[in-house]
CSV table of C-alpha atoms and ligand atoms in Angstrom, one decimal:
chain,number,residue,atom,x,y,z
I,1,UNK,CA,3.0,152.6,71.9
I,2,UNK,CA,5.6,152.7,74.2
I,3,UNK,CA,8.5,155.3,74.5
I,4,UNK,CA,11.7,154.3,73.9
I,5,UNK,CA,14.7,156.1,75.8
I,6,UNK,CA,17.6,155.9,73.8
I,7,UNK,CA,20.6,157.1,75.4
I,8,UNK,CA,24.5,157.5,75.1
I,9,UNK,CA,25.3,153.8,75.6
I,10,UNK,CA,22.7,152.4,73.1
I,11,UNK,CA,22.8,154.4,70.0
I,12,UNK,CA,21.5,151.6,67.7
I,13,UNK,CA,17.5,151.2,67.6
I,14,UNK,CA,17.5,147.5,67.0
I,15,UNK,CA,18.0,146.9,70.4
I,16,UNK,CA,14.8,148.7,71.0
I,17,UNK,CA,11.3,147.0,70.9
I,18,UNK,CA,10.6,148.2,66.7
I,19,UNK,CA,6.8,149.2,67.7
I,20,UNK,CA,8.0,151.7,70.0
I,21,UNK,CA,8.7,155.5,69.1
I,22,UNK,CA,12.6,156.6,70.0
I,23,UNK,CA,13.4,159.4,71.9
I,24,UNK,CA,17.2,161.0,72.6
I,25,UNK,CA,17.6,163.7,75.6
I,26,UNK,CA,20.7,165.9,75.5
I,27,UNK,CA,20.9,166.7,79.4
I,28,UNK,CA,23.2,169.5,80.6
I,29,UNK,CA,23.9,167.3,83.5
I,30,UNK,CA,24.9,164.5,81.4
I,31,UNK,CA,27.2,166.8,79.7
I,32,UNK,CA,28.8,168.0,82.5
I,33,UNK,CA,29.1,165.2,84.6
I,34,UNK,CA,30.4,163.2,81.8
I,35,UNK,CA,33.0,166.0,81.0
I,36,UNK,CA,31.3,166.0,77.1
I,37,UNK,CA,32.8,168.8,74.4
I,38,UNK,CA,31.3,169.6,71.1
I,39,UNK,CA,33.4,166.7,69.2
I,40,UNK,CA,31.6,163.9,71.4
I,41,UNK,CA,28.3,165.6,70.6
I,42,UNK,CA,28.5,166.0,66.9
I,43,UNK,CA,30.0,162.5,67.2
I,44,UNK,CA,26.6,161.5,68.6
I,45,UNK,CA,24.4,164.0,67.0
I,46,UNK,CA,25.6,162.4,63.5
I,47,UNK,CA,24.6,159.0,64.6
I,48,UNK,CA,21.5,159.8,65.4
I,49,UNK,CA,21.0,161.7,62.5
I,50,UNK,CA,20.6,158.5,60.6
I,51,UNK,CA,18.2,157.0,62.8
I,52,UNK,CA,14.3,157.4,63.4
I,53,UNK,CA,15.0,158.8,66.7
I,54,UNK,CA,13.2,162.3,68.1
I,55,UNK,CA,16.3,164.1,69.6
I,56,UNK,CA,15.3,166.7,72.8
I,57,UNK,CA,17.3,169.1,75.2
I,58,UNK,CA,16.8,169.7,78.5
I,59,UNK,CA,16.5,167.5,82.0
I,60,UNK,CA,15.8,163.9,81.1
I,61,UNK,CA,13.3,163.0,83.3
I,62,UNK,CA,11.2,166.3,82.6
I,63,UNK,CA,11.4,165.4,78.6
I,64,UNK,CA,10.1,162.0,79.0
I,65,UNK,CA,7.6,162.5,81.4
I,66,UNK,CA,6.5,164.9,79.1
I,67,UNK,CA,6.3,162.7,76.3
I,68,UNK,CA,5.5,159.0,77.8
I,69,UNK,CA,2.4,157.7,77.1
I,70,UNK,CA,0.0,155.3,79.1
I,71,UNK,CA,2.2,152.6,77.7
I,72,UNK,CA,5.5,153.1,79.5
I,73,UNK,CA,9.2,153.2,78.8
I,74,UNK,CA,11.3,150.9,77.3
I,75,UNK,CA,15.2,151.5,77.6
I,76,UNK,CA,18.5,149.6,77.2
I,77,UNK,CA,20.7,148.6,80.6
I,78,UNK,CA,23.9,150.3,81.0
I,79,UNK,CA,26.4,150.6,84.3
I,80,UNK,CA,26.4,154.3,84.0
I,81,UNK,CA,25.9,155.7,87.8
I,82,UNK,CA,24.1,158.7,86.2
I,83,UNK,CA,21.7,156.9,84.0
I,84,UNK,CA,21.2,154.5,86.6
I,85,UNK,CA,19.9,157.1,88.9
I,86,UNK,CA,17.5,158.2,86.0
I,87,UNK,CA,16.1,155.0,85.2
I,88,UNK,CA,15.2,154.8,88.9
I,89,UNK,CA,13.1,158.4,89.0
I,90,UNK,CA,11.7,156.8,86.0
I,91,UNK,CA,10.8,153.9,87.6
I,92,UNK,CA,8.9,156.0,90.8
I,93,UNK,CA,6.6,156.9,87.8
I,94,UNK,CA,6.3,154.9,84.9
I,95,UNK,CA,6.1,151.4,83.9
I,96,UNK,CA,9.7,151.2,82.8
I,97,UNK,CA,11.1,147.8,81.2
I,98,UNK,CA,15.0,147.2,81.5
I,99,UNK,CA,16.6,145.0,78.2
I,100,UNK,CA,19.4,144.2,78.4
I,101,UNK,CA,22.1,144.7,75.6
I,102,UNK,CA,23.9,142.2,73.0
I,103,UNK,CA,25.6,139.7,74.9
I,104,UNK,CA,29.4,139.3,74.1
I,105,UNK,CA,29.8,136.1,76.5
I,106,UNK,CA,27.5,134.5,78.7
I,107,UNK,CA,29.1,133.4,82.3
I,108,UNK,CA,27.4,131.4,84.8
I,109,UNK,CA,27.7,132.0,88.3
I,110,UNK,CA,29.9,134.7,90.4
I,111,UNK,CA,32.6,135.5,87.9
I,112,UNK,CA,35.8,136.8,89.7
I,113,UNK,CA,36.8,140.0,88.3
I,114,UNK,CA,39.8,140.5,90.9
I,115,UNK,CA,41.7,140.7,87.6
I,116,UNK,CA,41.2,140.4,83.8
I,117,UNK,CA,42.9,136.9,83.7
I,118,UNK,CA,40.5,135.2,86.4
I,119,UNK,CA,37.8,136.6,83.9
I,120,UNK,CA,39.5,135.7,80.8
I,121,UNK,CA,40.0,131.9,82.5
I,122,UNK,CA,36.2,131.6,82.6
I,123,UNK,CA,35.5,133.5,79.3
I,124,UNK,CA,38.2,132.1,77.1
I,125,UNK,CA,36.4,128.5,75.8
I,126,UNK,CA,33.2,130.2,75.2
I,127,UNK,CA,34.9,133.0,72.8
I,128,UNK,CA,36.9,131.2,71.4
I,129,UNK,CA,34.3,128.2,70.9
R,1,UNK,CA,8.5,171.2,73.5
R,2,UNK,CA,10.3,172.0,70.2
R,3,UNK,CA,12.5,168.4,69.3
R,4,UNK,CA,16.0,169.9,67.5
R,5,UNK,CA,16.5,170.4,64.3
R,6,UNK,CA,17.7,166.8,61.9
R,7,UNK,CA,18.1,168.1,58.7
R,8,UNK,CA,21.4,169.8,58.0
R,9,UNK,CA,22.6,170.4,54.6
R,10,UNK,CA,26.5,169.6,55.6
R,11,UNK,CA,28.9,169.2,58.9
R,12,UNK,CA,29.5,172.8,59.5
R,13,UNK,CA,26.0,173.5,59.4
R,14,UNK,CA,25.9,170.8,61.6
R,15,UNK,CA,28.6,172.0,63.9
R,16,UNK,CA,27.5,175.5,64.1
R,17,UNK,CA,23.8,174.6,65.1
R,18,UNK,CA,25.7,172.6,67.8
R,19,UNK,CA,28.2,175.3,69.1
R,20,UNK,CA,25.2,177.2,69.3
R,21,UNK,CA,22.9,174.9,71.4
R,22,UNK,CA,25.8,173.6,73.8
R,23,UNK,CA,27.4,176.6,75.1
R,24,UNK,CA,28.7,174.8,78.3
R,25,UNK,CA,29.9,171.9,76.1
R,26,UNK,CA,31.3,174.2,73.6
R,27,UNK,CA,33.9,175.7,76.4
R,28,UNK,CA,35.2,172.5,77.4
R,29,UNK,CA,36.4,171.0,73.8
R,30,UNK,CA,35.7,173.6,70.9
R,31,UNK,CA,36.6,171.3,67.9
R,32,UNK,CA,35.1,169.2,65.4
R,33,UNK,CA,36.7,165.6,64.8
R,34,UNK,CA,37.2,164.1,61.0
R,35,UNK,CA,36.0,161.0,62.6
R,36,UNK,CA,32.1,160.8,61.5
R,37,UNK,CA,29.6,159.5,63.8
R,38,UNK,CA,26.8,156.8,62.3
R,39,UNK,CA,26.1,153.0,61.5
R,40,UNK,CA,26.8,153.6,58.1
R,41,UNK,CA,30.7,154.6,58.6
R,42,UNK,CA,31.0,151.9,61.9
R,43,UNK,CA,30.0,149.4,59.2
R,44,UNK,CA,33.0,150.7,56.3
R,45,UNK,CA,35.5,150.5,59.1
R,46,UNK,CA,34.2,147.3,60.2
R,47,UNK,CA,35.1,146.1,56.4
R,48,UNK,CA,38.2,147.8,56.1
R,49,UNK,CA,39.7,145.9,59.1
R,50,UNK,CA,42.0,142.6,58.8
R,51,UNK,CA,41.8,141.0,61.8
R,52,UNK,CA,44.3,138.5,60.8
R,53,UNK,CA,46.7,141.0,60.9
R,54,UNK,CA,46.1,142.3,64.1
R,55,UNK,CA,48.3,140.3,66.7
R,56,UNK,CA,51.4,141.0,64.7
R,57,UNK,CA,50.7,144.4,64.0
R,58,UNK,CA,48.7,146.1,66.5
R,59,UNK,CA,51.2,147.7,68.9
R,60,UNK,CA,52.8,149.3,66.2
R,61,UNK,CA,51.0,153.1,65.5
R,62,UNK,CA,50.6,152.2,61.7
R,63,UNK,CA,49.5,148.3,63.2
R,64,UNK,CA,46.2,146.8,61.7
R,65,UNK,CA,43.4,147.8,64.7
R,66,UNK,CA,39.8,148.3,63.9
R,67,UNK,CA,39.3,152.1,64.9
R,68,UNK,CA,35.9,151.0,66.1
R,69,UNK,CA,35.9,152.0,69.9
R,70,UNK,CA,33.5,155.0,69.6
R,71,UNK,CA,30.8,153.0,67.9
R,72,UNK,CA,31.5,150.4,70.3
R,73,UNK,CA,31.3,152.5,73.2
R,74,UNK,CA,28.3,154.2,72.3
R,75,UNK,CA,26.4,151.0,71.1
R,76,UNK,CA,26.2,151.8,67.9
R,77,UNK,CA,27.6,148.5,67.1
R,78,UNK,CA,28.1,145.2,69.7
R,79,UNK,CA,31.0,143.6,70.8
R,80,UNK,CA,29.3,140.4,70.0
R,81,UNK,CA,28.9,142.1,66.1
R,82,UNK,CA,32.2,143.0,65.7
R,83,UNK,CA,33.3,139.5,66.8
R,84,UNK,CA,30.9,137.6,64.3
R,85,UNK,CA,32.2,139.4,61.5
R,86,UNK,CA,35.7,139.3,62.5
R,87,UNK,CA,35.5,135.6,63.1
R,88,UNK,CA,33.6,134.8,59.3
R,89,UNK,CA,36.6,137.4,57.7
R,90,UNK,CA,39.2,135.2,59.5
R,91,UNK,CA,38.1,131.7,58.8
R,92,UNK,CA,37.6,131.0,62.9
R,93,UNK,CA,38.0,132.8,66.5
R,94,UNK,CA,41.1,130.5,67.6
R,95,UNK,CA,42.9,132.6,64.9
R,96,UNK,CA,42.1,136.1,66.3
R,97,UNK,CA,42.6,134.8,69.2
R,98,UNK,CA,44.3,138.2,70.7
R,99,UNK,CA,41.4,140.4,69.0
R,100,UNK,CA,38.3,138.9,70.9
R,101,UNK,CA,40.3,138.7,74.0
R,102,UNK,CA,40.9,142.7,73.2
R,103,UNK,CA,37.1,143.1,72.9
R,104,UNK,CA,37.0,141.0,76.1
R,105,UNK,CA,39.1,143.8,78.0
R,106,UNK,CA,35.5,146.2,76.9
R,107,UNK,CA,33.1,143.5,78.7
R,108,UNK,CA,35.5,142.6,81.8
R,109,UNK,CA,35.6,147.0,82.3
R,110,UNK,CA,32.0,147.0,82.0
R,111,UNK,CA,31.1,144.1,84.6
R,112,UNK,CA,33.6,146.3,86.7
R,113,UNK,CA,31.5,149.1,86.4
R,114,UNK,CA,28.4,147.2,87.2
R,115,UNK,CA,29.7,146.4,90.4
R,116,UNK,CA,31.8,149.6,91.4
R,117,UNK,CA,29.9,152.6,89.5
R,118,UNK,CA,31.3,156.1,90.8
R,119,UNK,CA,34.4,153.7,92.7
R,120,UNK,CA,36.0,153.3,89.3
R,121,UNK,CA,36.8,157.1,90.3
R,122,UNK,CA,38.7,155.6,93.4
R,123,UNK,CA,41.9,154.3,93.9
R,124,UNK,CA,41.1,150.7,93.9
R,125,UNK,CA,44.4,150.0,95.4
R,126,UNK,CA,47.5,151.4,96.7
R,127,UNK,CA,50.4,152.8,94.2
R,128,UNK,CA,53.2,150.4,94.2
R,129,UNK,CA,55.5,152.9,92.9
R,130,UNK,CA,57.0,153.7,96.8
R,131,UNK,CA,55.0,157.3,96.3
R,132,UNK,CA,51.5,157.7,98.5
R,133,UNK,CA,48.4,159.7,96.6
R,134,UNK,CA,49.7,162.7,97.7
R,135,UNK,CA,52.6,162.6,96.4
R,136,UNK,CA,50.9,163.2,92.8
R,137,UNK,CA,49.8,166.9,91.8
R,138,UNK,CA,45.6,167.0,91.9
R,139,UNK,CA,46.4,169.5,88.4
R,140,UNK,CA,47.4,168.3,85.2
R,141,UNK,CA,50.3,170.9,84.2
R,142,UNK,CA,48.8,172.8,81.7
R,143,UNK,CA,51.7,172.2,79.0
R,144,UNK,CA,50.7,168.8,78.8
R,145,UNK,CA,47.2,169.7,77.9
R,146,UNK,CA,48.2,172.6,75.1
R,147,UNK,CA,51.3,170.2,73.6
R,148,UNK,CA,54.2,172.2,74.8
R,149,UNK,CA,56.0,170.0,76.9
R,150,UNK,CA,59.0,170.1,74.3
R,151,UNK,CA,58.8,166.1,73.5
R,152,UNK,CA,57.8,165.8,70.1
R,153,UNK,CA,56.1,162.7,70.9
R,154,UNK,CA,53.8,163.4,74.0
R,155,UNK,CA,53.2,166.8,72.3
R,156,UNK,CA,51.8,165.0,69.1
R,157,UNK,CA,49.7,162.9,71.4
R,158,UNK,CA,48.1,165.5,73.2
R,159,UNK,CA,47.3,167.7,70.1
R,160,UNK,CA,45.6,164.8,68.0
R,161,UNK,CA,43.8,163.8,71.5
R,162,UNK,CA,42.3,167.0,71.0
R,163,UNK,CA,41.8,167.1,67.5
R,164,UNK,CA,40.6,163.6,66.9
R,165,UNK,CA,38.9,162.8,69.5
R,166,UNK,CA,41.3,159.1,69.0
R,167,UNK,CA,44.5,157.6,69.7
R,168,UNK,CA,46.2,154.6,69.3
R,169,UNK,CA,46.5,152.3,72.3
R,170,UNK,CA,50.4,152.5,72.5
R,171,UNK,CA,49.9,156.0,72.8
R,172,UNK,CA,47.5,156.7,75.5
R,173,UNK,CA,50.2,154.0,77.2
R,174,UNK,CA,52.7,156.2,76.5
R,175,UNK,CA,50.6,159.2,77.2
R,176,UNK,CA,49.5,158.1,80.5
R,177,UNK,CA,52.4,157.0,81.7
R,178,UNK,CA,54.5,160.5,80.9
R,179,UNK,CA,51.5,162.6,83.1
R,180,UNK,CA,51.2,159.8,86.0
R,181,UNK,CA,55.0,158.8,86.4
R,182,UNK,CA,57.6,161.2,84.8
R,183,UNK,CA,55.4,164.3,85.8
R,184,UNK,CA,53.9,162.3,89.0
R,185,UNK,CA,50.4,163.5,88.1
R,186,UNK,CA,47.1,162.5,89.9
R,187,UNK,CA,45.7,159.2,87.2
R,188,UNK,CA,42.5,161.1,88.2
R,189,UNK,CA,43.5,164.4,86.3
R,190,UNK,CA,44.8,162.5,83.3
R,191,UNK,CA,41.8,160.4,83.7
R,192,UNK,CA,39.3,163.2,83.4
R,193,UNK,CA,41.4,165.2,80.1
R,194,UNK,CA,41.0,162.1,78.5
R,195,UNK,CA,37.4,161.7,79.0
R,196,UNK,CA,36.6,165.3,77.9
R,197,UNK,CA,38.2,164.7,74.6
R,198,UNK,CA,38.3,161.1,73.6
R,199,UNK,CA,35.0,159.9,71.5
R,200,UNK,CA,35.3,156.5,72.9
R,201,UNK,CA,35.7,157.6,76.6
R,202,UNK,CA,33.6,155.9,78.8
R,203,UNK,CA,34.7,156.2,82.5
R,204,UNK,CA,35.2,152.4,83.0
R,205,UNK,CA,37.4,151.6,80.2
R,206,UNK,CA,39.2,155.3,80.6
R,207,UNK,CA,39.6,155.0,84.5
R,208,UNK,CA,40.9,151.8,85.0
R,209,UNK,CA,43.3,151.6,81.9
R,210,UNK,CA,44.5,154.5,83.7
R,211,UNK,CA,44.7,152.7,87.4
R,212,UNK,CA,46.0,149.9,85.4
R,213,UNK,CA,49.1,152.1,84.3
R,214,UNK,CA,49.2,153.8,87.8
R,215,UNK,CA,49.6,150.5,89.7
R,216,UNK,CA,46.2,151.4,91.6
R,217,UNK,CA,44.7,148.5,89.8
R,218,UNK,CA,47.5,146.0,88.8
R,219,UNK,CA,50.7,144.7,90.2
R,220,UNK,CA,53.1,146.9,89.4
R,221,UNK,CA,53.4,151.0,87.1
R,222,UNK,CA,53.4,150.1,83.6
R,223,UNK,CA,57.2,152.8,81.9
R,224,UNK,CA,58.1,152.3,78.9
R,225,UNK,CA,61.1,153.8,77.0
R,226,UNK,CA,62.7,155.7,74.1
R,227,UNK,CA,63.8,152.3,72.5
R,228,UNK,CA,60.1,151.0,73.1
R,229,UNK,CA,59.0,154.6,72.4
R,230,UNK,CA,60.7,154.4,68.7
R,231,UNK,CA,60.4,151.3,67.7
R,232,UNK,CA,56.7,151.3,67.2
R,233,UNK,CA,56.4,154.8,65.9
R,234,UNK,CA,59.2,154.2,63.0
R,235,UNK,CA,61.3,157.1,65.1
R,236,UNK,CA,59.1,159.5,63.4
R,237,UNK,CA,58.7,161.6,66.6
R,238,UNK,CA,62.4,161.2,67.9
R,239,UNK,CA,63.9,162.2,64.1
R,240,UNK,CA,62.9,166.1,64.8
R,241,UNK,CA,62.5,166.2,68.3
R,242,UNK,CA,64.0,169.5,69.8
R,243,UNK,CA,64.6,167.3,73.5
R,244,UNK,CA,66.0,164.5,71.6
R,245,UNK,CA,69.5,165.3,73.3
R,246,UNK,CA,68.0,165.4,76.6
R,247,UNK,CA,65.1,162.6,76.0
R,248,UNK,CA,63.4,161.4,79.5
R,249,UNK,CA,63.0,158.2,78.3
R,250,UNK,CA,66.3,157.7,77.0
R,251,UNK,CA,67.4,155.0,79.8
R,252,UNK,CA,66.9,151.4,80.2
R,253,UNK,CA,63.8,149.8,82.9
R,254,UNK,CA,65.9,149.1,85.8
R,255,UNK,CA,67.7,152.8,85.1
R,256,UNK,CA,63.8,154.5,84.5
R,257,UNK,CA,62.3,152.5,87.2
R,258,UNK,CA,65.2,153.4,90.0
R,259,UNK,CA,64.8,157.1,88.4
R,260,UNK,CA,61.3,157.5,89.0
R,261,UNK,CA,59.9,155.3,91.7
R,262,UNK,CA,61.3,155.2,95.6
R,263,UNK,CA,61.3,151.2,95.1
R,264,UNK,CA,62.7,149.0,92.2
R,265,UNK,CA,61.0,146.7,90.1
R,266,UNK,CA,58.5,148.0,87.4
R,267,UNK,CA,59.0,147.0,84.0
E,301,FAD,C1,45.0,155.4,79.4
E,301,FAD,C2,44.1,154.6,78.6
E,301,FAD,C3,42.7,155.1,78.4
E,301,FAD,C4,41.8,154.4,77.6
E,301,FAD,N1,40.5,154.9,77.6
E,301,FAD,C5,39.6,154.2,76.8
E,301,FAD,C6,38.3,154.6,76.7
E,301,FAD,O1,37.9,155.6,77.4
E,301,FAD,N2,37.4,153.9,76.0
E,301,FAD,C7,37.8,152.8,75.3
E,301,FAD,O2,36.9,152.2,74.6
E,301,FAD,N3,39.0,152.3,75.4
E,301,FAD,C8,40.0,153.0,76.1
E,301,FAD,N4,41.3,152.5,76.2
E,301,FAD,C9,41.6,151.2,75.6
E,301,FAD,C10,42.1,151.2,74.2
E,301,FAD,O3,43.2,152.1,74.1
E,301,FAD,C11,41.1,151.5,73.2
E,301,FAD,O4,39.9,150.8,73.3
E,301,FAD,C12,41.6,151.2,71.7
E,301,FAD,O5,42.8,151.9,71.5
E,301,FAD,C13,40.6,151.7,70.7
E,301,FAD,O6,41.1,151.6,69.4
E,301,FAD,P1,40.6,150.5,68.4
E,301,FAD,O7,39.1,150.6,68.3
E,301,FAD,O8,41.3,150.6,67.1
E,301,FAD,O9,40.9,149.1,69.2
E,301,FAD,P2,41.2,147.6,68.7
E,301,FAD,O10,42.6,147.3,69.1
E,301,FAD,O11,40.8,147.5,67.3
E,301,FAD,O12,40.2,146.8,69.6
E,301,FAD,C14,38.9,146.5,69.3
E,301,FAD,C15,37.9,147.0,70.4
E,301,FAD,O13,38.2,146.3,71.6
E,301,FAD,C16,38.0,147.1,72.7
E,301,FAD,N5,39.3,147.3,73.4
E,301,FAD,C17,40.6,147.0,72.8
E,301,FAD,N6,41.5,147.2,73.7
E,301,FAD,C18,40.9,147.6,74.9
E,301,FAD,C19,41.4,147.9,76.2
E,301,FAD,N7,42.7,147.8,76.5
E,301,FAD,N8,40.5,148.2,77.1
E,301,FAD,C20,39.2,148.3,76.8
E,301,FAD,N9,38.7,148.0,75.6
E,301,FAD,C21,39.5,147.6,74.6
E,301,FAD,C22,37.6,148.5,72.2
E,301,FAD,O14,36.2,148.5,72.2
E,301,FAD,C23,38.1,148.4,70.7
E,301,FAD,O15,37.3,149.2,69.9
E,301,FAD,C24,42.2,153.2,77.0
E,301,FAD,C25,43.5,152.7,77.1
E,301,FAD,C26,44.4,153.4,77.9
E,301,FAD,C27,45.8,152.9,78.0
């Protein structure tokens, strides 16, 4: 079975392979660098709450090196710089797959994000399709 | 290695196991917001909202918008979700037309962040407000941040910042635009207040809505004023206000703009 990281951008385990088991790391570093207070994490404590997520405390990569089986690590892609870094340690030890969240619009090619109405001039037909 | 505790029997149990794990965290923002994290209450909201009435409501603080940010932010649910349903409530997407290009400001932030990461902490461009970066204080004054500026308004603002963890988009306009141009405040120190409080911050959206009001990321400072200011509050901060006689935003654009910038021309 393979671990599944679930961390502050994916907080919904149907993106998540459903034969793997769901872990949550509360990392000081996270906290910090993210400038977190007690509201966001009883915000994000109560979501998970409902879930069948395992929630830990303590340096991310530690906890899940701890817990990762022969298996590997499945997590969701996010542009968080800080997670990013993670998922590369992760990936210096573990088989680690990458999927990618829900869509909102699919856009082929280079899309030019100089400003939000270039983007909105390629995105437009498709959303409002 | 002990996994924390998941069964509470109510939110201040809950809370107090938390101030007691997160110290660190607990210094930055003490409180607890109403606003309940969860699926379950993303989903009730999700059914509560009208987008039909969104366009003609939604700059007004008692407008029609979905509250939904936080459980968008933190994936609890999609954008692409919250447009489905939005679009089968409404009948078709050409009529929420200005919703899903709202939820398209989320993705366009977030292919932003792809590319720039930690630059979204950067000015992405010069002011165009005549001042130069160092012009702005690195500090955010610290009546701003405890609600005693004296303007009923901005002072309402920051306190339910704190205590929500939420505010409307006209506000953190509003909000924004008080600490970066009236006070001539670093976007970055605003930036990072917001971020410790607001349940929704993410430092894409966050940042660059900020750079966006700055002029750092868009053509020219975004002012507003007390006209603007009341109209889409119902005067219900100006009616009580003890500055109300001496109101900074009492002025028209090309009176504001010639006020606070060293060139004309912001609107
Ligand atoms: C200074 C400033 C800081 C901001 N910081 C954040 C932030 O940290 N996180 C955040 O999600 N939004 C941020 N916003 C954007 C916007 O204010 C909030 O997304 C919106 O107010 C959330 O309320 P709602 O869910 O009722 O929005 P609705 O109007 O109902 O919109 C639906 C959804 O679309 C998205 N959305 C709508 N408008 C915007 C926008 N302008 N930019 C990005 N996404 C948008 C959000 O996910 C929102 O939940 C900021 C805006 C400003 C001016």
């Amino acid at each position: 079975m393979k671990l599944a990281w679930m961390h502050p951008d994916c907080l919904n385990t149907d993106w998540l392979p459903p034969d793997s088991r769901a872990v949550f790391v509360f990392d000081d570093d996270y906290l910090a660098a993210s400038g977190w207070g007690l509201k966001r994490i009883m915000f994000v404590y109560e979501t998970l709450l409902e879930l069948p997520v395992e929630i830990y405390r303590g340096p991310t990569v530690d906890i899940l090196a701890q817990l990762a089986a022969v298996d590997g690590i499945v997590t969701v892609d996010t542009p968080d710089p800080w997670l990013q870094a993670r998922i590369t340690e992760l990936r210096g030890r573990f088989a680690v797959d990458v999927i990618p969240p829900p869509a909102f619009v699919e856009l082929k090619g280079t899309v030019n994000l100089q400003r939000f109405s270039r983007y909105w001039n390629k995105a437009e037909a498709k959303l409002l399709a | 290695m002990e996994p924390l505790k998941k069964q509470f029997s109510s939110r201040p149990e809950l809370a107090a196991y938390l101030q007691q794990q997160f110290p660190a965290a607990t210094e930055r923002d003490p409180e607890i917001s109403p606003w309940r994290g969860g699926l379950a209450e993303a989903l009730r909201k999700l059914a509560e909202f009208k987008p039909q009435r969104y366009a003609a409501t939604r700059n007004h603080l008692d407008g029609q918008v979905s509250g939904l940010s936080p459980y968008i932010r933190h994936g609890i649910l999609s954008l692409a979700a919250v447009k489905t349903q939005a679009v089968a409530v409404a009948g078709s997407a050409q009529v929420i037309a200005k919703f899903i290009s709202e939820l398209a400001w989320r993705d366009y932030w977030q292919r932003l962040y792809v590319q720039w990461g930690t630059g979204v902490w950067l000015d992405r461009e010069e002011y165009k407000t005549g001042w130069s970066p160092s012009d702005y204080a690195a500090e955010l004054p610290a009546d701003i941040q405890e609600g005693r500026t004296g303007l009923g308004c901005m002072d309402f603002f920051s306190r339910e910042l704190r205590s929500t963890g939420y505010l409307h988009n006209h506000a953190r306009m509003w909000l924004a635009a008080y600490v970066v141009h009236w006070r001539r405040v670093q976007w970055q120190a605003g930036a990072r207040w917001f971020l410790v409080h607001l349940l929704d911050g993410d430092a894409a959206s966050n940042n660059l809505s900020w750079q966006w009001v700055a002029s750092t990321f868009s053509h020219k400072p975004y002012i507003f004023n007390r006209e603007n200011l009341e109209k889409f509050t119902s005067g219900r901060f100006c009616q009580d206000c003890h500055s109300k006689t001496q109101c900074p935003f009492e002025a028209t654009y090309p009176d504001l703009s010639a006020r606070l910038f060293q060139i004309g021309g912001a609107a």
